[in-house]
XYZ file of C-alpha atoms in Angstrom:
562
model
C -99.313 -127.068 -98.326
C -102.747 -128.306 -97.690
C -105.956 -126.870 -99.834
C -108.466 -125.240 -97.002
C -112.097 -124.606 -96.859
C -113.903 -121.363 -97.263
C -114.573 -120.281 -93.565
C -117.507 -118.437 -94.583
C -119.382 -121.382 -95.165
C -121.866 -121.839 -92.752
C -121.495 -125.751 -92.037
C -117.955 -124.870 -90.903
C -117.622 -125.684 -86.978
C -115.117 -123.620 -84.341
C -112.952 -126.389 -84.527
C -112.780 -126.036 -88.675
C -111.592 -122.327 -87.635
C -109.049 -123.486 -85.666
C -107.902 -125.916 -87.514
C -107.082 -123.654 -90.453
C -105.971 -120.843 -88.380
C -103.184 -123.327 -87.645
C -102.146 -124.330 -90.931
C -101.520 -120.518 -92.293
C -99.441 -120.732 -89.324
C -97.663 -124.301 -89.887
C -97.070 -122.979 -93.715
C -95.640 -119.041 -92.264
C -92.716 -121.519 -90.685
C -92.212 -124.033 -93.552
C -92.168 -121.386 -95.855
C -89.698 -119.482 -93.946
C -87.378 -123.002 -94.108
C -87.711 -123.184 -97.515
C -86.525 -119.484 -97.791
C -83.087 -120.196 -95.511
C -82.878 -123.355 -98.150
C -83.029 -121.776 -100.972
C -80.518 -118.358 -99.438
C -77.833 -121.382 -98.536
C -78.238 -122.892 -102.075
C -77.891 -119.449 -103.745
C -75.380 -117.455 -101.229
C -73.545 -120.241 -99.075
C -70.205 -121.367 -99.657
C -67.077 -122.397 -98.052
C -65.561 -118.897 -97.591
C -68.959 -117.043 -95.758
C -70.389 -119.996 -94.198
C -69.801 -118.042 -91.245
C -72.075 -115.399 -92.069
C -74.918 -117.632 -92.442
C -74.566 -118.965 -88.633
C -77.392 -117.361 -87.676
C -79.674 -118.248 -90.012
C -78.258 -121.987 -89.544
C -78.788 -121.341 -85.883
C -83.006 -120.391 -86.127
C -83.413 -123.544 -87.634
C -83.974 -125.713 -84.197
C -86.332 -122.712 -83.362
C -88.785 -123.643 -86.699
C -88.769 -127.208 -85.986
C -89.556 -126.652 -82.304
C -92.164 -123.985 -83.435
C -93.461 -126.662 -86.554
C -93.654 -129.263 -84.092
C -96.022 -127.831 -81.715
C -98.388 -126.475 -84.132
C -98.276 -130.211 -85.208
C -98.799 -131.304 -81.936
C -102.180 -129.406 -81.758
C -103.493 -130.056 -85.220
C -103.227 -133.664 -84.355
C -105.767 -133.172 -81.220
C -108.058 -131.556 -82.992
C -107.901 -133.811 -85.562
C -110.570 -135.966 -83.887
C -113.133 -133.241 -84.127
C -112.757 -132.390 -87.533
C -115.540 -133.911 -90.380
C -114.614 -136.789 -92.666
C -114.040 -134.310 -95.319
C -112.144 -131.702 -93.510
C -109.447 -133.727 -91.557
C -105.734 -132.074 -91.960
C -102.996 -134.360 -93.706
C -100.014 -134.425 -91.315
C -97.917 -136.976 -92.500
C -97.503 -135.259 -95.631
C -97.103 -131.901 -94.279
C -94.537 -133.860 -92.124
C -92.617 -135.549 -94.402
C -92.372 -131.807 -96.734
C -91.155 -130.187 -93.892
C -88.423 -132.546 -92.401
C -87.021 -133.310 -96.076
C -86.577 -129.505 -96.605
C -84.938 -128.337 -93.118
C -82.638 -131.299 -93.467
C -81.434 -130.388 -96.669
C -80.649 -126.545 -95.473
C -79.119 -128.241 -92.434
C -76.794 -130.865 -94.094
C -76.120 -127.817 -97.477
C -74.828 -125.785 -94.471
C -72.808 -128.493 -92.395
C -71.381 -129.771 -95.410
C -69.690 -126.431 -96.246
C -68.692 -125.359 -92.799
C -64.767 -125.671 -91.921
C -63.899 -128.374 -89.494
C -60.183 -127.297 -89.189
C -58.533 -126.816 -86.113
C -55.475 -125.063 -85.419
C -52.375 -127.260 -84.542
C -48.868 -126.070 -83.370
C -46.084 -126.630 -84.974
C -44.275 -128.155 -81.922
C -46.783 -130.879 -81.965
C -46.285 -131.815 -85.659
C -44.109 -134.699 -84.975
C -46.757 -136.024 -81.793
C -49.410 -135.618 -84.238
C -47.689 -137.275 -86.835
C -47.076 -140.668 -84.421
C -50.602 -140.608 -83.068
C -51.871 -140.581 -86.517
C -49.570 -143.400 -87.637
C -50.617 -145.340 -84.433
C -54.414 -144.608 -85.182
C -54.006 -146.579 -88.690
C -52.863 -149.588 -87.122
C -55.509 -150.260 -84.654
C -57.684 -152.886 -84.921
C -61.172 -153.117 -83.659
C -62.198 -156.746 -82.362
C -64.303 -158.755 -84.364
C -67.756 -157.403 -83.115
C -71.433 -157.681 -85.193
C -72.210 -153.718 -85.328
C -75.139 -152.249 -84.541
C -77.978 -151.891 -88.060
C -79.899 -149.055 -88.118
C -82.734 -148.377 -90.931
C -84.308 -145.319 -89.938
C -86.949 -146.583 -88.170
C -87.121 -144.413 -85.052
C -87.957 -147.087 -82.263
C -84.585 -148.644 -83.278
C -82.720 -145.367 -82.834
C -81.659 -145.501 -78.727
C -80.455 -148.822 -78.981
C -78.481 -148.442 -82.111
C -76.932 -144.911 -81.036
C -75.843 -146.106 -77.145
C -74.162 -148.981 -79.166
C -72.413 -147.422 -81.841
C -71.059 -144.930 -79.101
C -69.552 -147.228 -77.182
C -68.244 -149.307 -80.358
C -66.788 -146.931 -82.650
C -67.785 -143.252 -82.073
C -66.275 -143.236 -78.299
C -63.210 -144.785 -79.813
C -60.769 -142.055 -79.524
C -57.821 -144.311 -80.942
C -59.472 -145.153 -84.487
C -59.078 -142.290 -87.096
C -62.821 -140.488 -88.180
C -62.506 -141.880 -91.600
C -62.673 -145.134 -90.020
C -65.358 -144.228 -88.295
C -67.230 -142.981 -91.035
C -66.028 -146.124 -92.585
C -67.884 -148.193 -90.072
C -70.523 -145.952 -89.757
C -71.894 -145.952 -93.613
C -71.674 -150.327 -93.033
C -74.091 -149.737 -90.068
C -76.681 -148.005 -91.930
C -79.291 -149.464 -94.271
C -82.275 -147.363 -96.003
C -83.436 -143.934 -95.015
C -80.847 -143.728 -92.415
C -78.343 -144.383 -95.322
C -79.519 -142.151 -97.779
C -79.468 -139.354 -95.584
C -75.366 -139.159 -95.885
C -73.913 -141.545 -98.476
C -73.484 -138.320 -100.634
C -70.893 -136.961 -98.330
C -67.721 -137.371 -99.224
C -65.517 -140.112 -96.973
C -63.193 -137.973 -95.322
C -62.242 -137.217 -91.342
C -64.275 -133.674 -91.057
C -67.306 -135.189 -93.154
C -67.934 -138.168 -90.273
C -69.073 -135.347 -87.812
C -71.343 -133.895 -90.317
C -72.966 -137.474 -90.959
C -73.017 -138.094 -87.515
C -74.720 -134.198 -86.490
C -76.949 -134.983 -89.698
C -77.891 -138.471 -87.917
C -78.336 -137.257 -84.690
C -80.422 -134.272 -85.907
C -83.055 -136.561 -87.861
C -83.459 -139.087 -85.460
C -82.563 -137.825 -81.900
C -85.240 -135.476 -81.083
C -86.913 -136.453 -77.864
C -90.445 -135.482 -78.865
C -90.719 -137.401 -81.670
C -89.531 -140.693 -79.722
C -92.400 -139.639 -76.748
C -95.047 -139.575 -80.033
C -93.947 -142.742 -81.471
C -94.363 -144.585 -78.214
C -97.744 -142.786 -76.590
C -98.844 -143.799 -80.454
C -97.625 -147.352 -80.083
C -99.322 -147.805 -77.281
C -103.102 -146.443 -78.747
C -102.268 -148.750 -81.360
C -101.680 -151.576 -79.479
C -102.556 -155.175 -81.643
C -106.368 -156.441 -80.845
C -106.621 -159.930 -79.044
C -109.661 -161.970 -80.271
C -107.724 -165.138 -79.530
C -105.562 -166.301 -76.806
C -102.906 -166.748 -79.188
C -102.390 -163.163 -79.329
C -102.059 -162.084 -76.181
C -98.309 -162.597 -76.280
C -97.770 -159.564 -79.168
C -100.066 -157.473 -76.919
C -98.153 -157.864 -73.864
C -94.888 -157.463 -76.161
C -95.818 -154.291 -77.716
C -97.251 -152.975 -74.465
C -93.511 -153.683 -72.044
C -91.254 -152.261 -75.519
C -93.295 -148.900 -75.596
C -93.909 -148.583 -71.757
C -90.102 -149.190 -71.199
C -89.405 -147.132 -73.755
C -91.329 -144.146 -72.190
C -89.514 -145.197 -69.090
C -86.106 -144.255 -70.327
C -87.621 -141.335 -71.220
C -88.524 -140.253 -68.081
C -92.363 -140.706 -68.196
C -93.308 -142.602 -65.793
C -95.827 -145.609 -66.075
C -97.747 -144.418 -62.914
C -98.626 -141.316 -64.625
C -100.607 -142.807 -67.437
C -101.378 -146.348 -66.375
C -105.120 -145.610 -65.685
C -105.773 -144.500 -69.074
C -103.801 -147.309 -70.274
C -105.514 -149.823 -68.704
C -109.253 -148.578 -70.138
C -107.000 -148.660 -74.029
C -105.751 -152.353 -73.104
C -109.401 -153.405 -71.968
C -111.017 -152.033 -75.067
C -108.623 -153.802 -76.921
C -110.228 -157.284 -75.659
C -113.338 -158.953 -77.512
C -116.096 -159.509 -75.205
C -114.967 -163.131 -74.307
C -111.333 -161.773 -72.576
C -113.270 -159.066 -70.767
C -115.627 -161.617 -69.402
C -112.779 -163.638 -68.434
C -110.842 -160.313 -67.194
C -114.222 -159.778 -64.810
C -114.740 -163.072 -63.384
C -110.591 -162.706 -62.763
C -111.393 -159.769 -60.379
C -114.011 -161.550 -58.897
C -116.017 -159.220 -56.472
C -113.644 -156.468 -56.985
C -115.496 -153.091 -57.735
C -112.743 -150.880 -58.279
C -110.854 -149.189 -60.824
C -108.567 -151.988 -62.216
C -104.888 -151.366 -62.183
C -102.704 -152.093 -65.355
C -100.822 -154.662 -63.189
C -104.070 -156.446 -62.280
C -104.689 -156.624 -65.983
C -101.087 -157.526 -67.224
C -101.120 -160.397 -63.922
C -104.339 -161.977 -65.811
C -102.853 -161.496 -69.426
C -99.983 -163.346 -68.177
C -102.219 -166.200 -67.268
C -104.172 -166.572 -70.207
C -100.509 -167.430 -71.907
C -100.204 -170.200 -69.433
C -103.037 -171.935 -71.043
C -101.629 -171.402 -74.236
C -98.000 -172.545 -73.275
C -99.706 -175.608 -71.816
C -101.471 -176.804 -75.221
C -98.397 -175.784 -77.182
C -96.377 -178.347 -74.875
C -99.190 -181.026 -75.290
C -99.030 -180.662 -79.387
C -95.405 -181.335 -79.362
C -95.434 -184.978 -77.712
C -94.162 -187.164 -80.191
C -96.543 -188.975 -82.456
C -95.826 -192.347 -84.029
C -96.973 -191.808 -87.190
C -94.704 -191.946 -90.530
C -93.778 -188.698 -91.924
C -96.348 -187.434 -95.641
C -94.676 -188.361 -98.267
C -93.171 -185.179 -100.470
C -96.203 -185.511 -102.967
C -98.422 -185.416 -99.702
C -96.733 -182.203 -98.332
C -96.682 -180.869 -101.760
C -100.372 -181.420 -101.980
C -101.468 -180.030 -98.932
C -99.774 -176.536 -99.389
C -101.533 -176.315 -102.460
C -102.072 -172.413 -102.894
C -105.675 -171.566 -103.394
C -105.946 -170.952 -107.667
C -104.534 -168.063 -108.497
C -104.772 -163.959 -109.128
C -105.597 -164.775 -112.918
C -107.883 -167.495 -112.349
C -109.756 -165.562 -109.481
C -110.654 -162.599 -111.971
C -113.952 -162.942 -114.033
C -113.664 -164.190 -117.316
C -115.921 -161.893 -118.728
C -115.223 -158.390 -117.467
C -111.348 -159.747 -115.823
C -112.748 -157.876 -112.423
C -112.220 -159.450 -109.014
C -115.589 -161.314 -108.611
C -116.678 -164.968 -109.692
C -118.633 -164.977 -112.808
C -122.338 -165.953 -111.660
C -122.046 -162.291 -109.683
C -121.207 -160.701 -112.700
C -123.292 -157.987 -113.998
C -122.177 -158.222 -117.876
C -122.543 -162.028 -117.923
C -125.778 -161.903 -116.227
C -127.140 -159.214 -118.797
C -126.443 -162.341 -121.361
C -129.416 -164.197 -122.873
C -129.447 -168.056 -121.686
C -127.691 -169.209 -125.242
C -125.338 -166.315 -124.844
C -124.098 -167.471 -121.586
C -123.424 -170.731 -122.675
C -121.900 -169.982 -125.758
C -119.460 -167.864 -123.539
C -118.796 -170.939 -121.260
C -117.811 -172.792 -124.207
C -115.722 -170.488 -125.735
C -113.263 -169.955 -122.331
C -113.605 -174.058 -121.411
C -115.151 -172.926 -118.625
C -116.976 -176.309 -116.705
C -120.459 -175.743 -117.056
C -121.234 -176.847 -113.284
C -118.995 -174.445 -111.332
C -118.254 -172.314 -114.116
C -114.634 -171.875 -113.223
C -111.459 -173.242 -115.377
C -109.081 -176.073 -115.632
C -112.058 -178.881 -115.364
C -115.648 -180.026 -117.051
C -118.919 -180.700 -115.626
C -118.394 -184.643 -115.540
C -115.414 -184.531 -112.941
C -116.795 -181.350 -111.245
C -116.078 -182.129 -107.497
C -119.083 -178.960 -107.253
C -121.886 -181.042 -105.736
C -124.156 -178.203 -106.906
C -126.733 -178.651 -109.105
C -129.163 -176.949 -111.565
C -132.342 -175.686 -109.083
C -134.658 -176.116 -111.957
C -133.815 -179.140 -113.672
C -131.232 -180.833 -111.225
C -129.175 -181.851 -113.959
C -125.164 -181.366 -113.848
C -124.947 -177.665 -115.210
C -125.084 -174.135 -113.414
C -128.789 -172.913 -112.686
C -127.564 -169.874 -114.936
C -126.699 -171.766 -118.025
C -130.830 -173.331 -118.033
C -132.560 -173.945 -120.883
C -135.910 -174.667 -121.312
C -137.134 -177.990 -122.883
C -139.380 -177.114 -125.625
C -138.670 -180.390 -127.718
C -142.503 -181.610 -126.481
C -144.249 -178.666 -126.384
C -147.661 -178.479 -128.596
C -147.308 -177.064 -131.407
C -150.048 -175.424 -131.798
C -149.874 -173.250 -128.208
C -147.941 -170.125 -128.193
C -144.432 -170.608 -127.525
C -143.406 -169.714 -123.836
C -141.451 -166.577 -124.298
C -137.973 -167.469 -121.541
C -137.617 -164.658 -119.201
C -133.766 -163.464 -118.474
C -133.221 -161.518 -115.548
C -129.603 -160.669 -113.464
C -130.855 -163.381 -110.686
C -130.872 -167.480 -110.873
C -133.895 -168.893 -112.237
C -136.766 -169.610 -109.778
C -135.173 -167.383 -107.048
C -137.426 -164.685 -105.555
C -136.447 -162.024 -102.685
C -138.401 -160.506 -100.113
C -136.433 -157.517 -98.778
C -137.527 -156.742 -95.265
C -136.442 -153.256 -93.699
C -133.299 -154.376 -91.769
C -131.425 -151.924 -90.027
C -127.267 -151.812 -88.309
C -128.274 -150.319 -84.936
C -125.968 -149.762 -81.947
C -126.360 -152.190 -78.836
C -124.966 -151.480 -75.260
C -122.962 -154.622 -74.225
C -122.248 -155.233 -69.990
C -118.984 -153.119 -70.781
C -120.794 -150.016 -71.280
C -119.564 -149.767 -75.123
C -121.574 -150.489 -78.546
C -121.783 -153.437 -80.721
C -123.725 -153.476 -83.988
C -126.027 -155.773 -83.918
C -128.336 -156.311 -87.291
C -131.903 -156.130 -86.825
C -135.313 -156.316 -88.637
C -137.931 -154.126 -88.515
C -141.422 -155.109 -87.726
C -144.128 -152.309 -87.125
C -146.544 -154.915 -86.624
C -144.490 -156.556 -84.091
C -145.489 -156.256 -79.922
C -142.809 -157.074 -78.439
C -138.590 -156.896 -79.073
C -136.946 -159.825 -80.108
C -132.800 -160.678 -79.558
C -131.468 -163.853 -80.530
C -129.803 -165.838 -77.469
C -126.167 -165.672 -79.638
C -126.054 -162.122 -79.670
C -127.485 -161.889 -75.836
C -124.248 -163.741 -74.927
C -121.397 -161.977 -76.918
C -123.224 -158.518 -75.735
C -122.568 -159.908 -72.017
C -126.108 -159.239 -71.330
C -127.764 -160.197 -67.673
C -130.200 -162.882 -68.605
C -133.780 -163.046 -66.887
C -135.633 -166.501 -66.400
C -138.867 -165.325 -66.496
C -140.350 -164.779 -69.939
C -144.153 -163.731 -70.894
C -145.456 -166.544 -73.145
C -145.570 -165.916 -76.597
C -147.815 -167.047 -79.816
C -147.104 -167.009 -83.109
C -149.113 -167.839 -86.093
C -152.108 -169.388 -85.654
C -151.932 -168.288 -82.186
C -149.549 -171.453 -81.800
C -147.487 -170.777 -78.777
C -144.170 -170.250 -79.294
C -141.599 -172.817 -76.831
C -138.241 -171.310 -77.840
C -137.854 -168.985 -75.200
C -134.788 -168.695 -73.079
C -135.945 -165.570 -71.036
C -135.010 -161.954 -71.285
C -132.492 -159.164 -71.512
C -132.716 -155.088 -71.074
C -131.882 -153.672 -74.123
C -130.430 -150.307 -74.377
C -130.435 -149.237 -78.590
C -129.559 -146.526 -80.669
C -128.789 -145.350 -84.192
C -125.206 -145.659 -85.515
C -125.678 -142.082 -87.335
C -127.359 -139.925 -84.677
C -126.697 -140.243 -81.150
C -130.294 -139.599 -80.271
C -132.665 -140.696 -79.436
C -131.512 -143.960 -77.112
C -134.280 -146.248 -76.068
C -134.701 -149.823 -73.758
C -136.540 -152.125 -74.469
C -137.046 -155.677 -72.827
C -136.217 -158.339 -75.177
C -137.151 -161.711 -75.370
C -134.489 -164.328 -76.057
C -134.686 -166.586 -79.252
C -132.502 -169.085 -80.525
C -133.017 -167.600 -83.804
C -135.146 -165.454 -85.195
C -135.196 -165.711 -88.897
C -133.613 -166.636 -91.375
C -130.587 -165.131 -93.391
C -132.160 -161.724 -95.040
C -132.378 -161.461 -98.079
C -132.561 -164.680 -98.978
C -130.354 -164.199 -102.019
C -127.823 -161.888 -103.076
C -129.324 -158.677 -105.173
C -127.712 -157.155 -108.258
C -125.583 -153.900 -107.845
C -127.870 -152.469 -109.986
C -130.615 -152.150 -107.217
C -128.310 -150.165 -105.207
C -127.176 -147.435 -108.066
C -130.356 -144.710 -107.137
C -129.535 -145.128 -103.543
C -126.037 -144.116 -103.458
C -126.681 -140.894 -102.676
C -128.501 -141.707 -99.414
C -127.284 -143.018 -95.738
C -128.884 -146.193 -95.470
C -129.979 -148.107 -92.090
C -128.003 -151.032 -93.605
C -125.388 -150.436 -95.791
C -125.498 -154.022 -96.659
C -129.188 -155.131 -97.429
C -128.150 -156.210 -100.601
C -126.280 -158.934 -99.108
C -127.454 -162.314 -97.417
C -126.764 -162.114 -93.466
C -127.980 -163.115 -89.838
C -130.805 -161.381 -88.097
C -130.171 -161.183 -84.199
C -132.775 -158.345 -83.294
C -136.248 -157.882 -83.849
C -137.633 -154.253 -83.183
């Protein structure tokens, strides 16, 4: 099922071993499946279903069997290399697909008679005639899609509505049944025919896909690693959502929330930006203990106050006339679209002026290409020209109304008799000049104990750490007064100085070493580095490498000085 690496490698890890030890063992069982699939295809029929009982019967043992080995490769998923992590989904999906298909090839053909005696023809005969002629009250029926967290509440429905309903006839029932399904859940029996013994095979089909207790404990422990990240008050309502539908949900399971609420609670905090868990902290006041998840839920639930207070504030009635349909029109104006977002010249999904082909243009070429698409020859984009251009750009060299790219040199006054000045072309603007600095993404313990990336320069010369006051903040970092006086050049002292933090910094690709370092606090420390964005084709011999900043090609803040 899934392509394995050669174990005699030496770069392969325990875990590696394990991990494949457990797929020959995960593909022994599927293929063993497949084999009672194909025998029921082949041998199976109406006369010896019978027969093939027992083979029907080992089945459940396979999936239980399937399922743990899943179980486990999952765990050690998170050990496992980039390159060497184990698909299960796919594996999954194979499996299910082909032990449902033995299991609904075998139902399908199994007898559902049962004997009746002939003195209760004529009873038999009424209740069936009675059955026709019931009516079910007018009732909105459950919808089920196949998506498992809808499952419990669609099958307690439908068994009180219909399936408990000993008075309707089956074919009703499979009648109402096939309305109540939508999708995968759909698919999986509108082949059967509609008939009295085929509604309990589409109901043991159902029940067999998407009853299995396991699978319901997964989806929920999963839901609740997964849980939605709040960066904004605004959120906190879809957290607190998802969190009571998958801890209820566990709860009718019989798994209790006391059993797993510490753990839960560290998942919940790390799913807070740094500005919640400050809040979260100065909630607890001088607490020092563990916190509980109702502690944490109690403070999430007032953060929403705030925001149900400002939503009731923005719906106080304003006095002011209602836009005028061209006004609402206008301002749900889409942003241009898909075609006129793609480069004109290579029909990629970049603006022009970062195009490599365009920029490999000579001056003339370039703006014989703007011509020929009516591109304006400010903004160099469509649908406009350069004299209603709302682009209040202009060109860095002359500062007339067209794109610095698009520059031509003036040679109308030039002497004649001194060499022409040769233009020079390159893939940057005109009059632009980088100086790349070694800048580094390094990891940064915050007050939380985690770490943040922070992006940093690299200054051998440099004698003491620098951390910009911005980043000092969102780290949560305790902030010291006292500051040692510092001088720049010239020996000119330096006044920005809002005091100093304890640093605690390491690489994000090796874990070691970790070092502290006091750092001084800045309001800023430089500028944005580089100055200007660098061609791709700088970066082409260095793809093979691991860089200290992956993006040093591109313009961005520096809030640490090493």
């Amino acid at each position: 099922m899934v392509k394995r690496r050669n174990l005699h490698s030496p770069e392969v890890n325990e875990s590696e071993k394990l991990a494949d030890s457990l797929q020959k063992k995960r593909d022994i069982v599927f293929s063993r499946v497949k084999a009672i699939e194909k025998t029921f295809n082949d041998e199976l029929s109406d006369e010896n279903s019978e027969q093939f009982k027992p083979l029907f019967d080992r089945l459940s043992g396979f999936q239980d069997k399937f399922d743990l080995i899943q179980a486990e490769l999952i765990g050690l998923n998170s050990d496992l290399p980039i390159n060497s992590k184990i698909d299960i989904e796919q594996a999954q999906v194979e499996f299910d697909e082909t032990i449902l298909a033995a299991e609904v090839r075998f139902l399908s053909l199994t007898p559902k008679t049962s004997k009746i005696e002939v003195s209760n023809n004529h009873s038999t005969h009424v209740k069936s005639h009675s059955s026709s002629n019931v009516r079910l009250p007018k009732l909105e029926l459950p919808q089920f899609t196949g998506k498992l967290e809808d499952w419990r509440s669609f099958h307690n429905l439908f068994m009180v509505s219909v399936h408990n309903v000993n008075e309707l006839a089956k074919v009703k029932k499979f009648q109402y049944l096939l309305t109540s399904l939508k999708g995968e859940a759909l698919d999986l029996i509108k082949g059967l025919d509609i008939t009295d013994s085929n509604y309990d095979v589409a109901w043991e089909i159902l029940c067999q896909r998407f009853q299995c207790e396991r699978r319901h404990i997964f989806h929920h422990f999963n839901g609740l690693l997964d849980l939605p990240e709040v960066k904004d008050v605004q959120q906190i309502p879809s957290l607190l959502t998802k969190y009571r539908e998958h801890t209820q949900a566990l709860e009718g399971l019989d798994h209790k929330l006391s059993e797993y609420s510490s753990m839960l609670t560290a998942v919940m905090v790390q799913k807070l930006n740094n500005y919640f868990r400050k809040r979260f902290d100065d909630f607890r006041g001088t607490e020092t203990k563990y916190p509980t998840i109702d502690s944490l839920v109690d403070f999430l639930e007032k953060e929403c106050l705030q925001l149900d207070g400002s939503a009731a504030k923005s719906t106080k009635p304003k006095h002011k006339q209602p836009p005028s349909k061209q006004t609402l029109t206008a301002s749900v104006k889409p942003k241009q679209s898909s075609s006129q977002q793609k480069c004109p010249c290579c029909t990629q999904d970049h603006p022009i002026y970062f195009c490599e082909s365009f920029l490999a243009k000579s001056i003339p070429e370039r703006r014989s290409f703007v011509k020929e698409k009516n591109l304006c020859f400010n903004c160099m984009k469509f649908n406009h020209s350069s004299s209603v251009c709302k682009n209040q750009y202009t060109c860095k060299t002359c500062h007339k109304r067209h794109n610095s790219l698009l520059h031509l040199e003036d040679t109308s006054n030039q002497d004649s008799s001194k060499p022409p000045k040769t233009a020079m072309v390159s893939n940057s603007k005109p009059k632009e000049y980088a100086c790349i600095l070694g800048t580094a993404l390094v990891l940064v313990k915050d007050s939380f104990g985690g770490y943040q990336p922070v992006r940093g320069l690299i200054d051998s010369a440099a004698m003491s750490t620098f951390i910009t006051k911005r980043c000092a903040h969102k780290l949560g970092l305790k902030i010291h007064k006292e500051a040692p006086p510092i001088s720049g050049l010239g020996n000119q002292a330096v006044n920005d100085i809002h005091g100093t933090v304890e640093c605690e910094i390491k690489s994000r690709i090796e874990s070691q070493p970790v070092f502290t370092s006091t750092a001084t606090i800045m309001t800023k420390i430089t500028t944005d580095l580089p100055n200007i964005s660098l061609p791709n084709t700088m970066s082409k011999p260095l793809r093979t490498l691991t860089l200290a900043d992956p993006e040093w090609m591109k313009p961005g803040p520096v809030d640490l000085l090493i």
